Amino acid sequence: MLLIEVEGRSGIAPTFEVADLPPTESKIATAGGDGAVFALPMDVEATFLDYLKTNYGMGLAARALKSIGAIEFATTLAPGLKDILITGKIMECTQRRDRDGRYAYDAVVVDAPPTGRIGKFLDVTRAMKEIAKAGPIAGQADRVVRLLHSPDTVVHLVTLLESLPLQETAEAVRELRALDLQVGAVIVNRTLPQLLSDTELETAADGTVDGPAVRAALESAGLTLSDEELAGLLTETIQFARTVRGQDGARADLDAIDAAGRLELPLLTGGVDLGGVYELAGAFAEAGVR
C-alpha cells in the first residue's frame, strides 16, 4: 500500500513515528505476511521537476528554473496546475508495475484536501483537459480523468459526529455524485464508547449523578477520593454523557447520508501514534475492510 498526503500536511511521519520523510516513496511500516506500507509526502516542486524531466527531458534546466523561482511563479500563475501535477503523480503510482507485471501497490490511499474542497480538487483535471487541447498536459489530464472516473477509484469521506462536519459530508456526497465520481464509505472518527446504561446516560447527561453512591462503589473497590477529586470525576462523567448523547443524536443525520457504507472508529485515548494506527487497522479488519 502507498499512502500519499498532499498540501504539505506532514502528518504521516509523526503518526508512524519515523523521521521527516523526503518527497519520495519510503517504507514506513509492515503488516502481516509480507505486507508493507509506503509513504509519499507530495511536494509540488519535486513533482514539477519530475514532470519536466519525464515529458521534456529537462533535468539540469529544470533545476535552474527552480533556482530562479520560475517553478513557484508558474504554479502560482496557474493554480490548477498544482492539482493536475499532484493527480498526475498519483496516477503514475497507481499504474506502475513490477518486472513480473504485477502492480507495484495493491492500493494507493490519498489523504486529500478537506471535505469542503474535495470536489474541486478531483475535478480540476477535467477542467484543465478542456483548456489544454493538446500536448503532454492534455494527455496526462485525459489519463487522470479516466482513472478518477474508473471503477478502481473510490472516494471515502472522513467525518465526526458533529453537526458541521456531517453537513459538509452530506454536501460533499452530493457534489461528488454530480461530478460522476464514485462515493465509498463514510468513516466516522473519534466515536466514544457506550460505558453507561441508557438510564445512567440520560440521568448523567441531565446533570444528575449520585455522588455518595459513586464514592461507596469506589471505596468498595479500594479507591478513596478526596471531595475535590470526586467532584472532578462527577463533572467529567456529566460531560462524557452529554457528548455521547450528542453523538447518538448526530447518528440520525449520518443515516441520511447516501454512502456505500459506514465505519465508526474509536477515540484513541493515547493519541494518534504507531500503536494507534495498528489499533485502527484492527478496527478496519474487524469490519471486514481489507
mmCIF file of N, CA and C in Angstrom, residues 91-213:
data_model
loop_
_atom_site.group_PDB
_atom_site.id
_atom_site.type_symbol
_atom_site.label_atom_id
_atom_site.label_comp_id
_atom_site.label_asym_id
_atom_site.label_seq_id
_atom_site.Cartn_x
_atom_site.Cartn_y
_atom_site.Cartn_z
ATOM 1 N N MET A 91 -1.629 9.167 -10.337
ATOM 2 C CA MET A 91 -1.971 8.223 -11.406
ATOM 3 C C MET A 91 -0.773 7.358 -11.769
ATOM 4 N N GLU A 92 0.402 7.972 -11.855
ATOM 5 C CA GLU A 92 1.609 7.201 -12.204
ATOM 6 C C GLU A 92 1.878 6.120 -11.162
ATOM 7 N N CYS A 93 1.652 6.430 -9.894
ATOM 8 C CA CYS A 93 1.872 5.443 -8.828
ATOM 9 C C CYS A 93 0.882 4.292 -8.939
ATOM 10 N N THR A 94 -0.360 4.594 -9.312
ATOM 11 C CA THR A 94 -1.366 3.535 -9.410
ATOM 12 C C THR A 94 -1.128 2.619 -10.606
ATOM 13 N N GLN A 95 -0.494 3.139 -11.657
ATOM 14 C CA GLN A 95 -0.320 2.362 -12.883
ATOM 15 C C GLN A 95 1.018 1.637 -12.964
ATOM 16 N N ARG A 96 1.952 1.969 -12.085
ATOM 17 C CA ARG A 96 3.282 1.377 -12.165
ATOM 18 C C ARG A 96 3.235 -0.126 -11.888
ATOM 19 N N ARG A 97 4.024 -0.873 -12.621
ATOM 20 C CA ARG A 97 4.060 -2.331 -12.456
ATOM 21 C C ARG A 97 5.485 -2.814 -12.179
ATOM 22 N N ASP A 98 5.577 -3.955 -11.483
ATOM 23 C CA ASP A 98 6.865 -4.587 -11.249
ATOM 24 C C ASP A 98 7.312 -5.326 -12.509
ATOM 25 N N ARG A 99 8.498 -5.906 -12.428
ATOM 26 C CA ARG A 99 9.015 -6.635 -13.590
ATOM 27 C C ARG A 99 8.162 -7.848 -13.952
ATOM 28 N N ASP A 100 7.477 -8.417 -12.945
ATOM 29 C CA ASP A 100 6.635 -9.586 -13.219
ATOM 30 C C ASP A 100 5.243 -9.204 -13.709
ATOM 31 N N GLY A 101 5.020 -7.900 -13.905
ATOM 32 C CA GLY A 101 3.748 -7.451 -14.445
ATOM 33 C C GLY A 101 2.695 -7.100 -13.409
ATOM 34 N N ARG A 102 2.975 -7.335 -12.137
ATOM 35 C CA ARG A 102 2.013 -7.000 -11.098
ATOM 36 C C ARG A 102 2.114 -5.519 -10.748
ATOM 37 N N TYR A 103 0.994 -4.978 -10.299
ATOM 38 C CA TYR A 103 1.020 -3.582 -9.876
ATOM 39 C C TYR A 103 1.954 -3.421 -8.679
ATOM 40 N N ALA A 104 2.645 -2.308 -8.645
ATOM 41 C CA ALA A 104 3.598 -2.059 -7.556
ATOM 42 C C ALA A 104 2.893 -1.964 -6.214
ATOM 43 N N TYR A 105 1.658 -1.438 -6.212
ATOM 44 C CA TYR A 105 0.903 -1.285 -4.973
ATOM 45 C C TYR A 105 -0.485 -1.902 -5.118
ATOM 46 N N ASP A 106 -0.908 -2.632 -4.079
ATOM 47 C CA ASP A 106 -2.267 -3.182 -4.078
ATOM 48 C C ASP A 106 -3.301 -2.062 -3.984
ATOM 49 N N ALA A 107 -2.941 -1.013 -3.266
ATOM 50 C CA ALA A 107 -3.853 0.128 -3.113
ATOM 51 C C ALA A 107 -3.037 1.396 -2.929
ATOM 52 N N VAL A 108 -3.575 2.490 -3.423
ATOM 53 C CA VAL A 108 -2.976 3.808 -3.221
ATOM 54 C C VAL A 108 -4.025 4.657 -2.505
ATOM 55 N N VAL A 109 -3.691 5.098 -1.302
ATOM 56 C CA VAL A 109 -4.627 5.869 -0.486
ATOM 57 C C VAL A 109 -4.115 7.308 -0.408
ATOM 58 N N VAL A 110 -4.982 8.246 -0.782
ATOM 59 C CA VAL A 110 -4.596 9.654 -0.805
ATOM 60 C C VAL A 110 -5.328 10.404 0.297
ATOM 61 N N ASP A 111 -4.563 11.051 1.164
ATOM 62 C CA ASP A 111 -5.145 11.936 2.166
ATOM 63 C C ASP A 111 -5.400 13.264 1.465
ATOM 64 N N ALA A 112 -6.585 13.391 0.897
ATOM 65 C CA ALA A 112 -6.905 14.521 0.031
ATOM 66 C C ALA A 112 -7.227 15.772 0.841
ATOM 67 N N PRO A 113 -7.485 16.898 0.155
ATOM 68 C CA PRO A 113 -7.839 18.137 0.856
ATOM 69 C C PRO A 113 -9.104 17.971 1.683
ATOM 70 N N PRO A 114 -9.434 18.955 2.535
ATOM 71 C CA PRO A 114 -10.626 18.861 3.384
ATOM 72 C C PRO A 114 -11.900 18.592 2.582
ATOM 73 N N THR A 115 -12.905 18.062 3.274
ATOM 74 C CA THR A 115 -14.150 17.651 2.631
ATOM 75 C C THR A 115 -14.758 18.752 1.775
ATOM 76 N N GLY A 116 -14.723 19.979 2.257
ATOM 77 C CA GLY A 116 -15.346 21.066 1.523
ATOM 78 C C GLY A 116 -14.674 21.396 0.202
ATOM 79 N N ARG A 117 -13.441 20.905 -0.020
ATOM 80 C CA ARG A 117 -12.701 21.213 -1.245
ATOM 81 C C ARG A 117 -12.431 19.987 -2.105
ATOM 82 N N ILE A 118 -12.924 18.836 -1.675
ATOM 83 C CA ILE A 118 -12.553 17.594 -2.362
ATOM 84 C C ILE A 118 -13.065 17.559 -3.801
ATOM 85 N N GLY A 119 -14.278 18.064 -4.030
ATOM 86 C CA GLY A 119 -14.829 18.041 -5.376
ATOM 87 C C GLY A 119 -14.003 18.862 -6.346
ATOM 88 N N LYS A 120 -13.632 20.066 -5.938
ATOM 89 C CA LYS A 120 -12.818 20.941 -6.790
ATOM 90 C C LYS A 120 -11.462 20.314 -7.067
ATOM 91 N N PHE A 121 -10.858 19.696 -6.053
ATOM 92 C CA PHE A 121 -9.545 19.079 -6.218
ATOM 93 C C PHE A 121 -9.604 17.951 -7.247
ATOM 94 N N LEU A 122 -10.629 17.114 -7.180
ATOM 95 C CA LEU A 122 -10.717 15.961 -8.071
ATOM 96 C C LEU A 122 -11.195 16.333 -9.471
ATOM 97 N N ASP A 123 -11.911 17.444 -9.592
ATOM 98 C CA ASP A 123 -12.460 17.808 -10.901
ATOM 99 C C ASP A 123 -11.586 18.794 -11.664
ATOM 100 N N VAL A 124 -10.517 19.309 -11.029
ATOM 101 C CA VAL A 124 -9.695 20.312 -11.702
ATOM 102 C C VAL A 124 -9.015 19.734 -12.937
ATOM 103 N N THR A 125 -8.743 18.429 -12.915
ATOM 104 C CA THR A 125 -8.074 17.815 -14.067
ATOM 105 C C THR A 125 -8.971 17.850 -15.298
ATOM 106 N N ARG A 126 -10.265 17.596 -15.109
ATOM 107 C CA ARG A 126 -11.174 17.654 -16.248
ATOM 108 C C ARG A 126 -11.249 19.085 -16.798
ATOM 109 N N ALA A 127 -11.247 20.076 -15.899
ATOM 110 C CA ALA A 127 -11.260 21.465 -16.341
ATOM 111 C C ALA A 127 -9.988 21.794 -17.118
ATOM 112 N N MET A 128 -8.842 21.303 -16.633
ATOM 113 C CA MET A 128 -7.577 21.538 -17.326
ATOM 114 C C MET A 128 -7.572 20.845 -18.689
ATOM 115 N N LYS A 129 -8.195 19.687 -18.774
ATOM 116 C CA LYS A 129 -8.270 18.958 -20.038
ATOM 117 C C LYS A 129 -9.022 19.767 -21.095
ATOM 118 N N GLU A 130 -10.034 20.495 -20.643
ATOM 119 C CA GLU A 130 -10.804 21.307 -21.586
ATOM 120 C C GLU A 130 -10.004 22.519 -22.061
ATOM 121 N N ILE A 131 -9.082 22.995 -21.206
ATOM 122 C CA ILE A 131 -8.263 24.160 -21.568
ATOM 123 C C ILE A 131 -7.100 23.740 -22.467
ATOM 124 N N ALA A 132 -6.380 22.698 -22.030
ATOM 125 C CA ALA A 132 -5.222 22.227 -22.797
ATOM 126 C C ALA A 132 -5.690 21.170 -23.794
ATOM 127 N N LYS A 133 -5.827 21.538 -25.041
ATOM 128 C CA LYS A 133 -6.375 20.641 -26.051
ATOM 129 C C LYS A 133 -5.345 19.661 -26.604
ATOM 130 N N ALA A 134 -4.053 19.961 -26.436
ATOM 131 C CA ALA A 134 -3.029 19.086 -26.993
ATOM 132 C C ALA A 134 -1.778 19.173 -26.137
ATOM 133 N N GLY A 135 -0.829 18.275 -26.407
ATOM 134 C CA GLY A 135 0.431 18.279 -25.688
ATOM 135 C C GLY A 135 0.415 17.373 -24.473
ATOM 136 N N PRO A 136 1.557 17.287 -23.773
ATOM 137 C CA PRO A 136 1.682 16.393 -22.615
ATOM 138 C C PRO A 136 0.671 16.668 -21.517
ATOM 139 N N ILE A 137 0.375 17.956 -21.244
ATOM 140 C CA ILE A 137 -0.584 18.268 -20.179
ATOM 141 C C ILE A 137 -1.963 17.724 -20.535
ATOM 142 N N ALA A 138 -2.387 17.899 -21.786
ATOM 143 C CA ALA A 138 -3.685 17.389 -22.213
ATOM 144 C C ALA A 138 -3.732 15.868 -22.115
ATOM 145 N N GLY A 139 -2.630 15.218 -22.539
ATOM 146 C CA GLY A 139 -2.591 13.761 -22.469
ATOM 147 C C GLY A 139 -2.647 13.256 -21.045
ATOM 148 N N GLN A 140 -1.902 13.910 -20.159
ATOM 149 C CA GLN A 140 -1.902 13.499 -18.760
ATOM 150 C C GLN A 140 -3.272 13.748 -18.136
ATOM 151 N N ALA A 141 -3.867 14.892 -18.435
ATOM 152 C CA ALA A 141 -5.178 15.208 -17.892
ATOM 153 C C ALA A 141 -6.209 14.174 -18.329
ATOM 154 N N ASP A 142 -6.132 13.756 -19.560
ATOM 155 C CA ASP A 142 -7.072 12.762 -20.073
ATOM 156 C C ASP A 142 -6.925 11.437 -19.333
ATOM 157 N N ARG A 143 -5.685 11.020 -19.089
ATOM 158 C CA ARG A 143 -5.464 9.754 -18.379
ATOM 159 C C ARG A 143 -5.937 9.842 -16.930
ATOM 160 N N VAL A 144 -5.705 11.002 -16.301
ATOM 161 C CA VAL A 144 -6.142 11.177 -14.918
ATOM 162 C C VAL A 144 -7.666 11.159 -14.830
ATOM 163 N N VAL A 145 -8.338 11.816 -15.773
ATOM 164 C CA VAL A 145 -9.799 11.822 -15.786
ATOM 165 C C VAL A 145 -10.337 10.403 -15.880
ATOM 166 N N ARG A 146 -9.746 9.602 -16.765
ATOM 167 C CA ARG A 146 -10.203 8.214 -16.910
ATOM 168 C C ARG A 146 -9.994 7.433 -15.619
ATOM 169 N N LEU A 147 -8.868 7.666 -14.947
ATOM 170 C CA LEU A 147 -8.593 6.964 -13.696
ATOM 171 C C LEU A 147 -9.591 7.370 -12.607
ATOM 172 N N LEU A 148 -9.809 8.681 -12.451
ATOM 173 C CA LEU A 148 -10.695 9.158 -11.394
ATOM 174 C C LEU A 148 -12.123 8.667 -11.569
ATOM 175 N N HIS A 149 -12.545 8.480 -12.808
ATOM 176 C CA HIS A 149 -13.918 8.062 -13.074
ATOM 177 C C HIS A 149 -14.023 6.566 -13.357
ATOM 178 N N SER A 150 -12.961 5.841 -13.066
ATOM 179 C CA SER A 150 -12.983 4.399 -13.285
ATOM 180 C C SER A 150 -13.525 3.678 -12.051
ATOM 181 N N PRO A 151 -13.934 2.406 -12.188
ATOM 182 C CA PRO A 151 -14.423 1.629 -11.041
ATOM 183 C C PRO A 151 -13.345 1.398 -9.983
ATOM 184 N N ASP A 152 -12.071 1.611 -10.346
ATOM 185 C CA ASP A 152 -10.972 1.368 -9.401
ATOM 186 C C ASP A 152 -10.789 2.503 -8.399
ATOM 187 N N THR A 153 -11.442 3.633 -8.643
ATOM 188 C CA THR A 153 -11.254 4.793 -7.773
ATOM 189 C C THR A 153 -12.515 5.038 -6.953
ATOM 190 N N VAL A 154 -12.317 5.122 -5.638
ATOM 191 C CA VAL A 154 -13.430 5.355 -4.717
ATOM 192 C C VAL A 154 -13.045 6.488 -3.777
ATOM 193 N N VAL A 155 -13.975 7.386 -3.507
ATOM 194 C CA VAL A 155 -13.736 8.498 -2.596
ATOM 195 C C VAL A 155 -14.408 8.186 -1.262
ATOM 196 N N HIS A 156 -13.594 7.933 -0.241
ATOM 197 C CA HIS A 156 -14.115 7.727 1.108
ATOM 198 C C HIS A 156 -14.063 9.068 1.843
ATOM 199 N N LEU A 157 -15.056 9.338 2.644
ATOM 200 C CA LEU A 157 -15.140 10.607 3.365
ATOM 201 C C LEU A 157 -14.987 10.367 4.867
ATOM 202 N N VAL A 158 -14.201 11.215 5.507
ATOM 203 C CA VAL A 158 -13.960 11.108 6.950
ATOM 204 C C VAL A 158 -14.686 12.255 7.643
ATOM 205 N N THR A 159 -15.409 11.933 8.703
ATOM 206 C CA THR A 159 -16.194 12.951 9.388
ATOM 207 C C THR A 159 -16.191 12.718 10.890
ATOM 208 N N LEU A 160 -16.884 13.578 11.601
ATOM 209 C CA LEU A 160 -17.080 13.455 13.044
ATOM 210 C C LEU A 160 -18.583 13.472 13.319
ATOM 211 N N LEU A 161 -18.984 12.979 14.477
ATOM 212 C CA LEU A 161 -20.397 13.006 14.858
ATOM 213 C C LEU A 161 -20.738 14.380 15.447
ATOM 214 N N GLU A 162 -20.599 15.385 14.598
ATOM 215 C CA GLU A 162 -20.909 16.761 14.957
ATOM 216 C C GLU A 162 -21.652 17.401 13.781
ATOM 217 N N SER A 163 -22.445 18.408 14.068
ATOM 218 C CA SER A 163 -23.347 18.980 13.064
ATOM 219 C C SER A 163 -22.630 19.496 11.828
ATOM 220 N N LEU A 164 -21.620 20.372 12.010
ATOM 221 C CA LEU A 164 -20.955 20.988 10.864
ATOM 222 C C LEU A 164 -20.214 19.961 9.998
ATOM 223 N N PRO A 165 -19.382 19.080 10.586
ATOM 224 C CA PRO A 165 -18.720 18.069 9.747
ATOM 225 C C PRO A 165 -19.710 17.184 8.997
ATOM 226 N N LEU A 166 -20.818 16.820 9.625
ATOM 227 C CA LEU A 166 -21.808 15.979 8.949
ATOM 228 C C LEU A 166 -22.484 16.727 7.808
ATOM 229 N N GLN A 167 -22.736 18.017 8.007
ATOM 230 C CA GLN A 167 -23.326 18.817 6.941
ATOM 231 C C GLN A 167 -22.371 18.912 5.754
ATOM 232 N N GLU A 168 -21.089 19.142 6.027
ATOM 233 C CA GLU A 168 -20.097 19.213 4.956
ATOM 234 C C GLU A 168 -19.984 17.870 4.230
ATOM 235 N N THR A 169 -20.091 16.781 4.981
ATOM 236 C CA THR A 169 -20.009 15.453 4.373
ATOM 237 C C THR A 169 -21.188 15.205 3.448
ATOM 238 N N ALA A 170 -22.394 15.561 3.890
ATOM 239 C CA ALA A 170 -23.580 15.387 3.052
ATOM 240 C C ALA A 170 -23.463 16.208 1.773
ATOM 241 N N GLU A 171 -22.970 17.438 1.885
ATOM 242 C CA GLU A 171 -22.795 18.292 0.702
ATOM 243 C C GLU A 171 -21.733 17.719 -0.237
ATOM 244 N N ALA A 172 -20.651 17.162 0.344
ATOM 245 C CA ALA A 172 -19.586 16.573 -0.472
ATOM 246 C C ALA A 172 -20.100 15.365 -1.241
ATOM 247 N N VAL A 173 -20.944 14.548 -0.610
ATOM 248 C CA VAL A 173 -21.503 13.375 -1.292
ATOM 249 C C VAL A 173 -22.325 13.819 -2.500
ATOM 250 N N ARG A 174 -23.155 14.835 -2.312
ATOM 251 C CA ARG A 174 -23.967 15.323 -3.433
ATOM 252 C C ARG A 174 -23.084 15.891 -4.546
ATOM 253 N N GLU A 175 -22.034 16.622 -4.163
ATOM 254 C CA GLU A 175 -21.135 17.196 -5.169
ATOM 255 C C GLU A 175 -20.388 16.112 -5.938
ATOM 256 N N LEU A 176 -19.891 15.113 -5.225
ATOM 257 C CA LEU A 176 -19.149 14.032 -5.881
ATOM 258 C C LEU A 176 -20.036 13.256 -6.843
ATOM 259 N N ARG A 177 -21.270 12.993 -6.440
ATOM 260 C CA ARG A 177 -22.187 12.279 -7.334
ATOM 261 C C ARG A 177 -22.505 13.131 -8.565
ATOM 262 N N ALA A 178 -22.634 14.448 -8.382
ATOM 263 C CA ALA A 178 -22.902 15.328 -9.519
ATOM 264 C C ALA A 178 -21.729 15.329 -10.494
ATOM 265 N N LEU A 179 -20.522 15.100 -9.973
ATOM 266 C CA LEU A 179 -19.326 15.040 -10.815
ATOM 267 C C LEU A 179 -19.088 13.629 -11.362
ATOM 268 N N ASP A 180 -20.019 12.734 -11.087
ATOM 269 C CA ASP A 180 -19.921 11.347 -11.549
ATOM 270 C C ASP A 180 -18.697 10.638 -10.974
ATOM 271 N N LEU A 181 -18.395 10.928 -9.712
ATOM 272 C CA LEU A 181 -17.313 10.251 -9.007
ATOM 273 C C LEU A 181 -17.916 9.248 -8.026
ATOM 274 N N GLN A 182 -17.243 8.138 -7.839
ATOM 275 C CA GLN A 182 -17.773 7.048 -7.027
ATOM 276 C C GLN A 182 -17.559 7.315 -5.535
ATOM 277 N N VAL A 183 -18.643 7.370 -4.777
ATOM 278 C CA VAL A 183 -18.580 7.605 -3.341
ATOM 279 C C VAL A 183 -18.506 6.268 -2.614
ATOM 280 N N GLY A 184 -17.521 6.157 -1.717
ATOM 281 C CA GLY A 184 -17.360 4.924 -0.961
ATOM 282 C C GLY A 184 -18.050 5.014 0.388
ATOM 283 N N ALA A 185 -17.301 4.756 1.438
ATOM 284 C CA ALA A 185 -17.855 4.745 2.789
ATOM 285 C C ALA A 185 -17.633 6.069 3.490
ATOM 286 N N VAL A 186 -18.437 6.302 4.498
ATOM 287 C CA VAL A 186 -18.225 7.420 5.409
ATOM 288 C C VAL A 186 -17.551 6.860 6.656
ATOM 289 N N ILE A 187 -16.361 7.362 6.955
ATOM 290 C CA ILE A 187 -15.598 6.893 8.112
ATOM 291 C C ILE A 187 -15.746 7.928 9.217
ATOM 292 N N VAL A 188 -16.278 7.492 10.345
ATOM 293 C CA VAL A 188 -16.542 8.399 11.459
ATOM 294 C C VAL A 188 -15.412 8.281 12.473
ATOM 295 N N ASN A 189 -14.728 9.368 12.708
ATOM 296 C CA ASN A 189 -13.590 9.385 13.624
ATOM 297 C C ASN A 189 -14.024 9.736 15.047
ATOM 298 N N ARG A 190 -13.210 9.274 16.002
ATOM 299 C CA ARG A 190 -13.300 9.695 17.404
ATOM 300 C C ARG A 190 -14.676 9.457 18.035
ATOM 301 N N THR A 191 -15.247 8.280 17.807
ATOM 302 C CA THR A 191 -16.503 7.949 18.463
ATOM 303 C C THR A 191 -16.231 7.457 19.891
ATOM 304 N N LEU A 192 -17.113 7.802 20.798
ATOM 305 C CA LEU A 192 -16.945 7.431 22.202
ATOM 306 C C LEU A 192 -17.642 6.108 22.498
ATOM 307 N N PRO A 193 -17.086 5.309 23.408
ATOM 308 C CA PRO A 193 -17.715 4.038 23.763
ATOM 309 C C PRO A 193 -18.940 4.257 24.640
ATOM 310 N N GLN A 194 -19.850 3.279 24.632
ATOM 311 C CA GLN A 194 -21.023 3.353 25.495
ATOM 312 C C GLN A 194 -20.688 2.661 26.813
ATOM 313 N N LEU A 195 -20.300 3.444 27.820
ATOM 314 C CA LEU A 195 -19.868 2.890 29.108
ATOM 315 C C LEU A 195 -20.976 2.896 30.153
ATOM 316 N N LEU A 196 -22.075 3.577 29.849
ATOM 317 C CA LEU A 196 -23.180 3.690 30.796
ATOM 318 C C LEU A 196 -24.436 3.051 30.210
ATOM 319 N N SER A 197 -25.320 2.593 31.093
ATOM 320 C CA SER A 197 -26.616 2.097 30.635
ATOM 321 C C SER A 197 -27.424 3.287 30.119
ATOM 322 N N ASP A 198 -28.500 2.995 29.388
ATOM 323 C CA ASP A 198 -29.323 4.073 28.844
ATOM 324 C C ASP A 198 -29.853 4.982 29.945
ATOM 325 N N THR A 199 -30.278 4.367 31.047
ATOM 326 C CA THR A 199 -30.812 5.157 32.161
ATOM 327 C C THR A 199 -29.724 6.018 32.793
ATOM 328 N N GLU A 200 -28.554 5.410 33.035
ATOM 329 C CA GLU A 200 -27.436 6.158 33.617
ATOM 330 C C GLU A 200 -26.996 7.290 32.692
ATOM 331 N N LEU A 201 -26.990 7.021 31.395
ATOM 332 C CA LEU A 201 -26.572 8.031 30.425
ATOM 333 C C LEU A 201 -27.508 9.232 30.448
ATOM 334 N N GLU A 202 -28.799 8.985 30.409
ATOM 335 C CA GLU A 202 -29.762 10.083 30.401
ATOM 336 C C GLU A 202 -29.699 10.887 31.691
ATOM 337 N N THR A 203 -29.569 10.177 32.821
ATOM 338 C CA THR A 203 -29.515 10.861 34.112
ATOM 339 C C THR A 203 -28.263 11.742 34.205
ATOM 340 N N ALA A 204 -27.123 11.188 33.826
ATOM 341 C CA ALA A 204 -25.872 11.943 33.895
ATOM 342 C C ALA A 204 -25.882 13.106 32.910
ATOM 343 N N ALA A 205 -26.414 12.886 31.712
ATOM 344 C CA ALA A 205 -26.460 13.947 30.711
ATOM 345 C C ALA A 205 -27.333 15.106 31.165
ATOM 346 N N ASP A 206 -28.324 14.814 32.013
ATOM 347 C CA ASP A 206 -29.178 15.864 32.568
ATOM 348 C C ASP A 206 -28.547 16.551 33.771
ATOM 349 N N GLY A 207 -27.320 16.127 34.127
ATOM 350 C CA GLY A 207 -26.586 16.785 35.200
ATOM 351 C C GLY A 207 -26.762 16.183 36.571
ATOM 352 N N THR A 208 -27.327 14.963 36.629
ATOM 353 C CA THR A 208 -27.576 14.330 37.921
ATOM 354 C C THR A 208 -26.761 13.049 38.045
ATOM 355 N N VAL A 209 -25.850 13.013 39.026
ATOM 356 C CA VAL A 209 -25.063 11.822 39.321
ATOM 357 C C VAL A 209 -25.092 11.614 40.836
ATOM 358 N N ASP A 210 -25.341 10.396 41.256
ATOM 359 C CA ASP A 210 -25.421 10.070 42.692
ATOM 360 C C ASP A 210 -24.007 10.005 43.261
ATOM 361 N N GLY A 211 -23.515 11.153 43.776
ATOM 362 C CA GLY A 211 -22.162 11.229 44.301
ATOM 363 C C GLY A 211 -21.868 10.236 45.412
ATOM 364 N N PRO A 212 -22.725 10.139 46.440
ATOM 365 C CA PRO A 212 -22.468 9.182 47.518
ATOM 366 C C PRO A 212 -22.388 7.741 47.019
ATOM 367 N N ALA A 213 -23.241 7.380 46.064
ATOM 368 C CA ALA A 213 -23.211 6.018 45.537
ATOM 369 C C ALA A 213 -21.911 5.764 44.781
#
